[in-house]
Short mmCIF file of C-alpha atoms in Angstrom, two decimals:
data_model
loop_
_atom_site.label_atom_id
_atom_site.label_comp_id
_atom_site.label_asym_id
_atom_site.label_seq_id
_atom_site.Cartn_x
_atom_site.Cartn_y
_atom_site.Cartn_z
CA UNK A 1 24.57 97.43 -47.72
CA UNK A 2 21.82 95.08 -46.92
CA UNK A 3 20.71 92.06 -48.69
CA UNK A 4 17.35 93.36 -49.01
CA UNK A 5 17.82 96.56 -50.97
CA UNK A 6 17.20 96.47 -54.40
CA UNK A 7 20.44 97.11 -56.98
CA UNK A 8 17.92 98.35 -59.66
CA UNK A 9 14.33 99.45 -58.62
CA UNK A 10 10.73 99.23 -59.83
CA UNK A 11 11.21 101.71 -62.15
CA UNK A 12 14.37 100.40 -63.62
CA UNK A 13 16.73 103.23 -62.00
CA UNK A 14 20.12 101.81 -60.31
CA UNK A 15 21.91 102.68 -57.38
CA UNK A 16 23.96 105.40 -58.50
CA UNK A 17 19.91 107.01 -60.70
CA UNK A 18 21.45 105.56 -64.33
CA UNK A 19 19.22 103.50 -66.14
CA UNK A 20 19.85 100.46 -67.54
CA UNK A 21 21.96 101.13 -71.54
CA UNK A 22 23.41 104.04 -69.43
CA UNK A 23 27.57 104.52 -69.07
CA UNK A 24 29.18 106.61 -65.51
CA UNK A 25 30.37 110.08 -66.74
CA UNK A 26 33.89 109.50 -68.18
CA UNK A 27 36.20 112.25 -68.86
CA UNK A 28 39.57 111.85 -70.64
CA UNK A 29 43.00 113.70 -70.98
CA UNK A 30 45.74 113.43 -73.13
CA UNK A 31 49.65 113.81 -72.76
CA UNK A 32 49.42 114.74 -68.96
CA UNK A 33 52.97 113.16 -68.27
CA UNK A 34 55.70 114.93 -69.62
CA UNK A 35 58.55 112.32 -68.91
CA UNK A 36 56.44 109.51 -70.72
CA UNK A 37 56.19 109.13 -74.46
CA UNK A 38 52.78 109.34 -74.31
CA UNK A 39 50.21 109.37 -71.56
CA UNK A 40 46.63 109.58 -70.68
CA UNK A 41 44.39 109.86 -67.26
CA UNK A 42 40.41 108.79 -67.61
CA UNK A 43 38.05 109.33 -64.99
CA UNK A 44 34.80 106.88 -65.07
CA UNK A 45 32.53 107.46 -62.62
CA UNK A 46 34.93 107.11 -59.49
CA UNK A 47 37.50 105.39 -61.48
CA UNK A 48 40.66 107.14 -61.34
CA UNK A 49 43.60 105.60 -63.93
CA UNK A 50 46.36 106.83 -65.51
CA UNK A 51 48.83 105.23 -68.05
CA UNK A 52 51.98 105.94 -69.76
CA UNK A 53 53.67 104.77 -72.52
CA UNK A 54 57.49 104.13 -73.09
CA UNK A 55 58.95 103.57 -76.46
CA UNK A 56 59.91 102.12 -79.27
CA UNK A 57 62.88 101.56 -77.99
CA UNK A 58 65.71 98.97 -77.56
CA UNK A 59 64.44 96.03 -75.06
CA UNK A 60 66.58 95.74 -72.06
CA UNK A 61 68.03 92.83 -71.03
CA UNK A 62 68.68 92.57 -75.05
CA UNK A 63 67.67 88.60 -75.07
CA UNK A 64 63.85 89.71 -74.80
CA UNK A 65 64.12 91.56 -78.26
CA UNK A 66 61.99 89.74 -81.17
CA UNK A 67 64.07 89.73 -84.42
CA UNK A 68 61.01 89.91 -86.37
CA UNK A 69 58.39 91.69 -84.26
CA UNK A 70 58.13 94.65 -81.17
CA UNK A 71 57.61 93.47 -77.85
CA UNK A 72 55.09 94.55 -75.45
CA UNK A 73 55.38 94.85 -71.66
CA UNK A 74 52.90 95.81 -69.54
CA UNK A 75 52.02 96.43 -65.69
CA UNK A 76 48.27 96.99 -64.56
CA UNK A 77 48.85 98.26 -60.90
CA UNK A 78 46.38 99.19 -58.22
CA UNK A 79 47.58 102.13 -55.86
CA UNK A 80 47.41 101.18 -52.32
CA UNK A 81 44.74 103.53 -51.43
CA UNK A 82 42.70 102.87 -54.35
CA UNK A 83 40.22 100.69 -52.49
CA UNK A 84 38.57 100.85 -49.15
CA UNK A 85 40.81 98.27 -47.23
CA UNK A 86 44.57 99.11 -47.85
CA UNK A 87 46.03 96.68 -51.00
CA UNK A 88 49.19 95.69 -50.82
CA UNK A 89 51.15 97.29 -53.24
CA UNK A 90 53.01 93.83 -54.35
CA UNK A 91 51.33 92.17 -57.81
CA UNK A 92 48.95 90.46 -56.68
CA UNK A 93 47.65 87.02 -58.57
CA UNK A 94 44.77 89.29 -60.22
CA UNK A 95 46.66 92.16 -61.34
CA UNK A 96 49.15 90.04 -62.97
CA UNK A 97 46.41 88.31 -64.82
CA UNK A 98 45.21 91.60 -65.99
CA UNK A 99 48.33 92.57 -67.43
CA UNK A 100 48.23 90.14 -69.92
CA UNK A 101 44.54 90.65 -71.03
CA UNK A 102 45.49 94.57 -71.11
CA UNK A 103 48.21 93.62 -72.94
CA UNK A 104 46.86 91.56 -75.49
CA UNK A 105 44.23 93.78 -76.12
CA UNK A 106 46.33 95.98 -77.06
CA UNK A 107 48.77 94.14 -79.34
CA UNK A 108 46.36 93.55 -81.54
CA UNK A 109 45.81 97.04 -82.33
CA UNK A 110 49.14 97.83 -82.86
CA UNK A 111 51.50 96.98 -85.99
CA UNK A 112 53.36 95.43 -84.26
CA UNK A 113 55.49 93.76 -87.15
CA UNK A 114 56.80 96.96 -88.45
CA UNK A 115 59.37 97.38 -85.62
CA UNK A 116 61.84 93.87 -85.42
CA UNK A 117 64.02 94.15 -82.13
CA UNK A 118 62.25 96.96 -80.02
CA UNK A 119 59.72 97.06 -77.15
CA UNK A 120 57.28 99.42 -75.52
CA UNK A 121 56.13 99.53 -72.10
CA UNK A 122 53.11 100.30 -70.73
CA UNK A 123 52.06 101.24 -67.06
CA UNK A 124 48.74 101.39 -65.54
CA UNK A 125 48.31 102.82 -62.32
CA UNK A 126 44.66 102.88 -60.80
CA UNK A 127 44.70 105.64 -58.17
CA UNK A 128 40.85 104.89 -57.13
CA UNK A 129 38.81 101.98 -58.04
CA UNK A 130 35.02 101.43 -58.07
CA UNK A 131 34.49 98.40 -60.98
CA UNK A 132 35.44 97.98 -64.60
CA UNK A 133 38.62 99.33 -63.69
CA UNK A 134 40.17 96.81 -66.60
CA UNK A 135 37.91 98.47 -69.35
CA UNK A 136 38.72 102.19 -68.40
CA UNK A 137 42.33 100.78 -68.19
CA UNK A 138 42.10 99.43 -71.90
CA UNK A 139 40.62 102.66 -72.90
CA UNK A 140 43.38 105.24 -71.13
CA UNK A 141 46.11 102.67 -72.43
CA UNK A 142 44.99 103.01 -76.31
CA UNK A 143 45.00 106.57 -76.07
CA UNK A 144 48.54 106.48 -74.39
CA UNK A 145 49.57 104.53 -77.42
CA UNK A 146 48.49 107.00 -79.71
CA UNK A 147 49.49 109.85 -77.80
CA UNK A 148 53.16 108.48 -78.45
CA UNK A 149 52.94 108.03 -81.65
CA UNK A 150 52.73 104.45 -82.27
CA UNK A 151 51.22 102.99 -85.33
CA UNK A 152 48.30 102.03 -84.76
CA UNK A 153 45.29 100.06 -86.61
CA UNK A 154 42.39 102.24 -84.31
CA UNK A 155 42.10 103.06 -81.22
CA UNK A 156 40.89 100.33 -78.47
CA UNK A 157 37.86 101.30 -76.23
CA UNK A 158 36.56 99.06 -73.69
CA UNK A 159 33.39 98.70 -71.55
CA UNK A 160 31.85 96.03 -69.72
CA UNK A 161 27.64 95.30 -69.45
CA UNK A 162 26.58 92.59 -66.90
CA UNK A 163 23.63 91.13 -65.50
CA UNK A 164 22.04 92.49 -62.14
CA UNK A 165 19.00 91.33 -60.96
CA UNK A 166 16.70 90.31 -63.41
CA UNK A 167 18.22 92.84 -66.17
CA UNK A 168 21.41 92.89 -68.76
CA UNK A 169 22.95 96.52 -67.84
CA UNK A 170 25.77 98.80 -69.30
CA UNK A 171 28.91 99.55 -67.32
CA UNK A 172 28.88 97.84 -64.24
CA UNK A 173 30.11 99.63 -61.06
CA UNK A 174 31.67 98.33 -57.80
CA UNK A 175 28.78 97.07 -55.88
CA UNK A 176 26.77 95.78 -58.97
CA UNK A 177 29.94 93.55 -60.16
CA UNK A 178 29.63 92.59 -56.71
CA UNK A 179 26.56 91.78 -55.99
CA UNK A 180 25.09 90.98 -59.66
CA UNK A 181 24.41 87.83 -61.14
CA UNK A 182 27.15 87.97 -64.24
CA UNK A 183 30.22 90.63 -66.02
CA UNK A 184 31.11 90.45 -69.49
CA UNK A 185 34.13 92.94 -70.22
CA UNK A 186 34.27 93.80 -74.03
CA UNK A 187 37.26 95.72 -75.70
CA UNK A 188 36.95 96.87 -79.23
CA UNK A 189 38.32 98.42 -82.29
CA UNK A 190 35.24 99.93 -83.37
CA UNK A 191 36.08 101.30 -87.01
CA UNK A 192 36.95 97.81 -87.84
CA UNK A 193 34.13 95.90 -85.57
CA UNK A 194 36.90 93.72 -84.29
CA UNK A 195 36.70 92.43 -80.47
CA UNK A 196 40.36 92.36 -79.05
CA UNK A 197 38.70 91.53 -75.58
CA UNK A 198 35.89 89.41 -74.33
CA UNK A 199 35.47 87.81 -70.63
CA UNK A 200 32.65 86.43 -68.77
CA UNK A 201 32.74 86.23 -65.09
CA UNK A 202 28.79 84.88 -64.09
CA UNK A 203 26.17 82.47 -65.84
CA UNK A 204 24.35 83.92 -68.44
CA UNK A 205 21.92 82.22 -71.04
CA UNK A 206 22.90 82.11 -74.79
CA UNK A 207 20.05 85.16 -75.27
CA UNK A 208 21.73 87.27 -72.32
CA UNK A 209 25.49 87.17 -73.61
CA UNK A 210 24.45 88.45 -77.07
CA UNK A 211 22.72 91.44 -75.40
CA UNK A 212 25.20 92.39 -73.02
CA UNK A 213 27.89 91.88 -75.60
CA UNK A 214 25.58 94.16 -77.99
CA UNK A 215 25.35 96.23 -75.29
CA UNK A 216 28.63 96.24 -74.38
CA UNK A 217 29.43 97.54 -78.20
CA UNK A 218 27.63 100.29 -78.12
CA UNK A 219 29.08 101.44 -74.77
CA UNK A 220 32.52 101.07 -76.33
CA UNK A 221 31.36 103.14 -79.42
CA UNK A 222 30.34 105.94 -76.84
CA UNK A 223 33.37 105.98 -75.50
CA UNK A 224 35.51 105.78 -78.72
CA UNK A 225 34.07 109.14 -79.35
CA UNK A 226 35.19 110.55 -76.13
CA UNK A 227 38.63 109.24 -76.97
CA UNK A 228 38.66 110.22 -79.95
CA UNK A 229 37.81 114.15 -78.82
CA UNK A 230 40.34 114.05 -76.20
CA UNK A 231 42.97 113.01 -78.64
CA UNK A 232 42.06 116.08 -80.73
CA UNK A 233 41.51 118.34 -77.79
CA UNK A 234 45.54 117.84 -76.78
CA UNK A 235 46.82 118.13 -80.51
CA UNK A 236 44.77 120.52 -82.23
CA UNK A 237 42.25 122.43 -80.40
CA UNK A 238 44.35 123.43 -77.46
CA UNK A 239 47.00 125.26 -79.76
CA UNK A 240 44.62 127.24 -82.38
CA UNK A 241 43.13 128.63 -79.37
CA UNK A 242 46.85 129.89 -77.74
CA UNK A 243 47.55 130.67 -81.49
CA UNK A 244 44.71 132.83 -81.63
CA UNK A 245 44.87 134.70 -78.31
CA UNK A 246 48.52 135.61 -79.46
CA UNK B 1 35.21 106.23 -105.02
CA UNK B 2 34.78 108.52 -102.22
CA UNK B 3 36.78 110.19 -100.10
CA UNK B 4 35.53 111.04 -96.38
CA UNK B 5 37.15 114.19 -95.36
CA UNK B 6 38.23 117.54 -96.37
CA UNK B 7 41.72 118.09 -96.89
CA UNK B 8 43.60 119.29 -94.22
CA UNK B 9 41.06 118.01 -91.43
CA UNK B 10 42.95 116.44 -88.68
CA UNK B 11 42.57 112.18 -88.05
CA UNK B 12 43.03 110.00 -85.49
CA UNK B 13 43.95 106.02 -85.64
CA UNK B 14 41.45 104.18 -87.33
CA UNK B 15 39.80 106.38 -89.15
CA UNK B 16 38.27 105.83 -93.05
CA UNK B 17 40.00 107.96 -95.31
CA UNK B 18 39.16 106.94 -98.69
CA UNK B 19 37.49 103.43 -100.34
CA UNK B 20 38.84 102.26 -103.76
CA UNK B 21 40.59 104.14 -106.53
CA UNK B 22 43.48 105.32 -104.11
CA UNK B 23 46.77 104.76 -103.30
CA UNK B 24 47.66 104.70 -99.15
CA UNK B 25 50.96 107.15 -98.70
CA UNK B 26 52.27 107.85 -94.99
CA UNK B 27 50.43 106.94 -91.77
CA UNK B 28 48.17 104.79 -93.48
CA UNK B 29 47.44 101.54 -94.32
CA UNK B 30 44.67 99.17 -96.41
CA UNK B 31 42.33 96.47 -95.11
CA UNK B 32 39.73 95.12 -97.66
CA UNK B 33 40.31 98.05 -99.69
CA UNK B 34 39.23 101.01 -97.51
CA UNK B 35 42.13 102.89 -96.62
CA UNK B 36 42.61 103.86 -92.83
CA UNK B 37 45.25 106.20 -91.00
CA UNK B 38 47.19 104.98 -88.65
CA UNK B 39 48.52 108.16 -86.64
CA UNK B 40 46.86 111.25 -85.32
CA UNK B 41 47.55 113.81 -88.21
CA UNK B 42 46.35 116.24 -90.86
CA UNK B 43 44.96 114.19 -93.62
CA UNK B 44 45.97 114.98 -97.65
CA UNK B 45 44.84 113.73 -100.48
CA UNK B 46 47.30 114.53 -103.34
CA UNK B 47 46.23 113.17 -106.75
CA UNK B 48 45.07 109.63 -105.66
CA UNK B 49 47.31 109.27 -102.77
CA UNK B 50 46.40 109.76 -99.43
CA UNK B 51 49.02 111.59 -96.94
CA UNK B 52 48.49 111.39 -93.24
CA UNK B 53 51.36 114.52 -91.47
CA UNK B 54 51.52 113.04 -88.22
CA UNK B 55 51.41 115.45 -85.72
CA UNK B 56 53.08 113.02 -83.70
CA UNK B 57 56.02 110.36 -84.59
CA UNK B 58 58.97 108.74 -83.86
CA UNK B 59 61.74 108.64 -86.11
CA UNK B 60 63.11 106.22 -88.25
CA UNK B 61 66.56 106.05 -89.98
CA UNK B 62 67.23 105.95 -93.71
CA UNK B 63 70.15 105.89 -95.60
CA UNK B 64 71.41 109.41 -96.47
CA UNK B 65 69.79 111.17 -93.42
CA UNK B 66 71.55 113.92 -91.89
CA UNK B 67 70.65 113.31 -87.81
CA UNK B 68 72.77 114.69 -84.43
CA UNK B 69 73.41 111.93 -81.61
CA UNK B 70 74.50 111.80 -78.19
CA UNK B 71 77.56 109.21 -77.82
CA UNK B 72 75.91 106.69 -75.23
CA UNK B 73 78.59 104.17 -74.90
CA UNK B 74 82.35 104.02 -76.36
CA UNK B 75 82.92 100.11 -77.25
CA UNK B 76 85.71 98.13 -78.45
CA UNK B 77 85.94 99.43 -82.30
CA UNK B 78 83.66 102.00 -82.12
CA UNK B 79 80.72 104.35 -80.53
CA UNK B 80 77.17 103.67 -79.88
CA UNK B 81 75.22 106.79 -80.66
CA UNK B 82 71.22 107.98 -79.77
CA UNK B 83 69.81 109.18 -82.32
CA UNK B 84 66.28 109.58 -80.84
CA UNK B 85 65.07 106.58 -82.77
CA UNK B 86 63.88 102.83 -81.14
CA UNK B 87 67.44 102.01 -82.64
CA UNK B 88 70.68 102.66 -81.29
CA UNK B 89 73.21 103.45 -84.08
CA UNK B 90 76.75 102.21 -84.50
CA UNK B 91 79.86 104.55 -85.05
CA UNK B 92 82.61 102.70 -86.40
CA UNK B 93 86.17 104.23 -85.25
CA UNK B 94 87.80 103.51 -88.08
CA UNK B 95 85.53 106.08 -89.47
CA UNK B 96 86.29 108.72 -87.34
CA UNK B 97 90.58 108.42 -87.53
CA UNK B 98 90.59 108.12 -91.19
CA UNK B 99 93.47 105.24 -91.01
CA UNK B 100 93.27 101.92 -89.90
CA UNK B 101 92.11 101.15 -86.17
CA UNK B 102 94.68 99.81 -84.32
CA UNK B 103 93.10 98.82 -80.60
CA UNK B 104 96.52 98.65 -79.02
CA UNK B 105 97.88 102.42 -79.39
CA UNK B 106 94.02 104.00 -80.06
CA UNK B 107 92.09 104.87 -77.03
CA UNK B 108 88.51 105.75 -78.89
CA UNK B 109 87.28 108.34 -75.83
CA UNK B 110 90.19 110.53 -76.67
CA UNK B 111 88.19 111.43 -80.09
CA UNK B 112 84.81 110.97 -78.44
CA UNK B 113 83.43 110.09 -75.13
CA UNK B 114 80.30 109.72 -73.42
CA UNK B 115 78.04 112.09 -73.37
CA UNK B 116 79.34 114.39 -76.82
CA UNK B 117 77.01 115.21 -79.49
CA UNK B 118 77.86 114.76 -83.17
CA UNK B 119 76.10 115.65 -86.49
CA UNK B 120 76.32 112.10 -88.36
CA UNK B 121 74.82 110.62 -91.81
CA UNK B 122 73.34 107.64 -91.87
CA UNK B 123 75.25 105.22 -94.45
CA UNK B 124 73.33 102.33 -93.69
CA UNK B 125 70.27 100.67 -91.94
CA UNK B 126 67.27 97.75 -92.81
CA UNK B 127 65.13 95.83 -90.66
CA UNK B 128 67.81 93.30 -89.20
CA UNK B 129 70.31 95.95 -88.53
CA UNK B 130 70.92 99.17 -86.63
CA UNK B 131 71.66 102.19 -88.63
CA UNK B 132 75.38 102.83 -89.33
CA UNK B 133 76.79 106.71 -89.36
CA UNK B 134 79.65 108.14 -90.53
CA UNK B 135 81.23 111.54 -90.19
CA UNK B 136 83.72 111.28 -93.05
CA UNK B 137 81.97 113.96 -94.63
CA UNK B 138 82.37 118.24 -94.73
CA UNK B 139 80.05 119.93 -92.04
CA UNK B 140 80.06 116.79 -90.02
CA UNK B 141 81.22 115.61 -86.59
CA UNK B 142 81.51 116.42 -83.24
CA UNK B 143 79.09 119.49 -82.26
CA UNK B 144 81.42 121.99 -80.33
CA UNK B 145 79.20 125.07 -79.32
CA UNK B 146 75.70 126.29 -79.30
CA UNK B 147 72.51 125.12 -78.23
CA UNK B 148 70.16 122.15 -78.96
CA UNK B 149 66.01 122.14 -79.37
CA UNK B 150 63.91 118.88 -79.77
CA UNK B 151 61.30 118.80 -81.88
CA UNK B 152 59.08 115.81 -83.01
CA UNK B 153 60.52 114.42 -86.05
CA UNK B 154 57.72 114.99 -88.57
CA UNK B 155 57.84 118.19 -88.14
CA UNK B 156 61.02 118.97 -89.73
CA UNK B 157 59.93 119.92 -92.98
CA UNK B 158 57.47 122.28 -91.47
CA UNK B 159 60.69 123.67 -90.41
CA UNK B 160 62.41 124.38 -93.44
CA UNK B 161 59.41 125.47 -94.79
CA UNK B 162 58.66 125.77 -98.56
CA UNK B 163 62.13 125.77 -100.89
CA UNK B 164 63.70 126.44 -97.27
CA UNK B 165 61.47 129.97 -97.08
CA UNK B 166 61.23 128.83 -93.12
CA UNK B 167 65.03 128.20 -91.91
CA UNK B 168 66.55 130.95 -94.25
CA UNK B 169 64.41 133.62 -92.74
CA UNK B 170 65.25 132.65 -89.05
CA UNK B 171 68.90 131.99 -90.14
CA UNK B 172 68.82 135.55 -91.38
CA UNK B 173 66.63 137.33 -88.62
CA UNK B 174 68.91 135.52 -85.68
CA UNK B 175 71.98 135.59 -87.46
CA UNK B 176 72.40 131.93 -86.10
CA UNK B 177 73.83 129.42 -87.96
CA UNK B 178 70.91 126.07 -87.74
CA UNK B 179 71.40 122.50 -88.65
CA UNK B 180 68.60 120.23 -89.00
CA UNK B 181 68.58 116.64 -87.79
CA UNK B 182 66.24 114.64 -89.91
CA UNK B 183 65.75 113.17 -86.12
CA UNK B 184 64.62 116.26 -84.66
CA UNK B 185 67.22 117.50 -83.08
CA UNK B 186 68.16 120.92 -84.21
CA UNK B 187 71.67 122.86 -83.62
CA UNK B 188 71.35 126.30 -83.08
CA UNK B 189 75.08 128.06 -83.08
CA UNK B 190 74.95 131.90 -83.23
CA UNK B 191 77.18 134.83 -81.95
CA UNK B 192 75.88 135.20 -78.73
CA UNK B 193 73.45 133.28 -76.33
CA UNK B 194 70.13 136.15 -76.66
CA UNK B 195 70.90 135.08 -80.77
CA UNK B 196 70.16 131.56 -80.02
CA UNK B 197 67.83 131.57 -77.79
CA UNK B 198 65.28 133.84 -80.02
CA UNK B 199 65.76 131.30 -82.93
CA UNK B 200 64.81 128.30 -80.44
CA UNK B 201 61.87 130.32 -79.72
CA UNK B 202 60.45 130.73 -83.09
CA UNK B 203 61.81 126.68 -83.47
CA UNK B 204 59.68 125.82 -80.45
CA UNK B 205 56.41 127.93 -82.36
CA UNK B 206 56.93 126.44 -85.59
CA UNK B 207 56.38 122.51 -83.42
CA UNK B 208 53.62 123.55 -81.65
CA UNK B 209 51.60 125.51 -84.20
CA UNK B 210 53.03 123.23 -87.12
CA UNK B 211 49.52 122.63 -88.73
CA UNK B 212 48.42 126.15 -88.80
CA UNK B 213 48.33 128.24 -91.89
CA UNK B 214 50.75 131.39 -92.53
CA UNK B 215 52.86 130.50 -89.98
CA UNK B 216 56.23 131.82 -91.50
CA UNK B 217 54.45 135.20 -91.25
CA UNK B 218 53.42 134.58 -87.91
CA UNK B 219 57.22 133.47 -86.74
CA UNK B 220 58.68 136.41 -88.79
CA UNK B 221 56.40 138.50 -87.30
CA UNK B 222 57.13 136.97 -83.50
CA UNK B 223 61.33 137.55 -84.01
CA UNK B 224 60.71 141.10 -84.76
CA UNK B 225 58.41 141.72 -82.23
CA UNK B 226 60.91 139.97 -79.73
CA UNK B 227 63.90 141.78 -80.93
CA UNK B 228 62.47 144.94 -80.61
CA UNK B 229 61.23 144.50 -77.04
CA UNK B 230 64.62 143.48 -76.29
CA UNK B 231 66.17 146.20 -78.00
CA UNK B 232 64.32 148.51 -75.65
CA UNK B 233 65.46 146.43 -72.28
CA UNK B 234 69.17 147.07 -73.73
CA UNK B 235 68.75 150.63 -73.87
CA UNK B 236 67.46 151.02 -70.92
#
């Protein structure tokens, strides 16, 4: 694109015709992997993710194992032809970094104490990517977690706000992150109002991080409920409907 | 001291059950005196305790639990068995031969090897250590015939149903004989293999429709249809 075009214009409309406090269409599914534990695929805008979880179960090699606490592994990986240029599929530098964030973000959501000796494993594979792929990531992973049956305090849901031009907006895609001035990724656990995830990639004043992290919030709360629907949609929904027809 | 849903509603992680004067039973837990679940389930609240039935779990030993394992490993003194738990649990061989275990003479994967299934109890198991079975006991050991269904764990009391209303009827209707790991694994052993496989059938309803209401009815109701379609193909 060129430098002159606007990212957001007069009338406050972006690139992609959402306004400003607006999120990309997301739609979630639970349980679509029947060899995993649990599983769950989100589509945000052209974000494409799926993740699986593995476990409780014993950690192998046996010298990771906590004797008072689970262990969590996980691996945030980017499909080869998830971006225009070809990736390599080796880790690279930044999704190793994200695989800790990811992880931690979800540790804290999980009881984690209740378990001595075991370990889960979680894998995130991004089949397309178009910005904020670490947020949708967070949110398809929590839902995983649940969908196996894991303990869990509430579920994490994630969403990032940013500043482009001159404005703080909600849910920043590709070309924004890109070419906008700051990024502030927020995961939360929104019955509890507690943040297990908060970056800032940009300069932003004092004023502007408290609205896009306020803004951010409210994204996540959006999403929770789509989560929280798609969760119900696999468990109970789904099967009154076959035990009706029958 | 309110509560914030119906009973019977189904929850997911993190929601607020109840706030105060209440006790937190399964799938739950308390932070600053609001009490939350911690599972996707069907919420109850029984007196002043609140129940989550998780509609999906993993199981977890306790001492006195009947479960059936798959041998995984055949060690020095004795087996390591999966019991479809995070744990792996220990067989001791001494256990199995009734006398003392004498490693020179006793070669352990001539009683059981790799890859058998047994119905076990579990005799022991905490936090620092994996469960301990034994098989000393009538109607256990190793399984020799019939057929095995997985179901998630919770769901095995939907399975026996109410004073065993559930199991009886499909023990009588299939004239199989069933037993019920507490891990979810269930042994069906009947007279022929058409036997079996209608009572993993009506096992297989019971998990998937587990939270629905009049569901023995609906099972009983399923094997008879089923049996007398089938009686029909035999005549044929």
């Amino acid at each position: 694109m060129s430098k002159t075009e606007k990212l957001i214009d007069k009338k406050g409309v972006r690139l992609d015709g959402r306004k400003f406090d607006e999120l990309r269409p997301v739609k979630i599914e639970v349980g679509v992997l029947s060899n995993a534990d649990g599983s769950a695929y989100i589509e945000q805008g052209k974000n494409k993710i799926l993740a699986a979880v593995f476990g409780p179960r014993e950690m192998h090699p046996k010298h990771l194992a906590l004797q008072d606490r689970m262990v969590l592994r996980c691996r945030y990986h980017m499909a080869p032809f998830s971006v225009q240029e070809r990736k390599s599929p080796a880790p690279s530098r930044r999704e190793i970094e994200l695989s800790k964030v990811i992880r931690e973000a979800i540790e804290s959501s999980i009881f984690i104490d209740n378990y001595p000796r075991t370990g889960i494993d979680i894998f995130i594979e991004v089949l397309q990517a178009d910005g904020g792929t670490r947020c949708a990531s967070i949110t398809a992973a929590s839902l995983a977690v649940a969908d196996a049956g894991i303990p869990m305090r509430d579920l994490v849901s994630s969403c990032a706000a940013g500043k482009v031009e001159d404005t703080v907006v909600l849910d920043l895609m590709d070309t924004e992150d890109k070419m906008g001035v700051a990024d502030v990724p927020v995961a939360l656990m929104p019955n509890l109002n507690a943040i297990t995830l908060l970056q800032m990639d940009g300069i932003l004043t004092t004023d502007e991080f408290e609205t896009a992290v306020n803004l951010a919030s409210e994204g996540c709360r959006k999403i929770y409920a789509l989560q929280k629907e798609a969760l119900k949609v696999k468990y109970v929904i789904a099967k009154e409907e076959e035990a009706e027809e029958e | 001291m309110p509560t914030f849903f119906e009973r019977r509603q189904v929850v997911t992680p993190g929601d607020v059950l109840a706030e105060g004067d209440y006790l937190p039973g399964e799938n739950t837990y308390v932070e600053s005196s609001k009490i939350y679940a911690s599972r996707i389930g069907i919420v109850d609240y029984e007196n002043k305790k609140v129940n989550v039935v998780a509609l999906k779990a993993f199981y977890i030993p306790r001492a006195g639990d009947i479960v059936i394992g798959t041998i995984v490993e055949v060690g020095f003194n004795g087996w390591t068995v999966d019991i479809n738990a995070p744990y792996e649990a220990l067989l001791r061989a001494s256990d199995v031969l009734s006398r003392p275990f004498k490693p020179q003479q006793d070669e352990l994967s001539q009683f059981l090897d790799k890859g058998d299934l047994i119905v076990a109890k579990v005799i022991a198991y905490d936090r620092s250590h994996n469960p301990q079975l034994t098989v000393g006991e009538p109607g256990l050991g190793k399984v020799t015939r019939g057929q095995i269904v997985k179901i998630t764990p919770t769901k095995i009391p939907r399975a026996i149903g109410r004073k065993g209303s559930m199991i009886s009827m499909i023990k009588q209707e299939t004239s199989c004989q069933i037993i019920l790991g507490l891990n979810g694994v269930i042994l069906v052993t009947g007279k022929n293999p058409e036997d079996e496989d209608l009572a993993i059938t009506a096992i297989r309803k019971i998990d998937e429709e587990s939270h629905t209401s009049g569901l023995t009815d609906r099972v009983t109701q399923m094997i008879k249809e089923e049996k007398t379609k089938r009686g029909k193909t035999e005549n044929e």
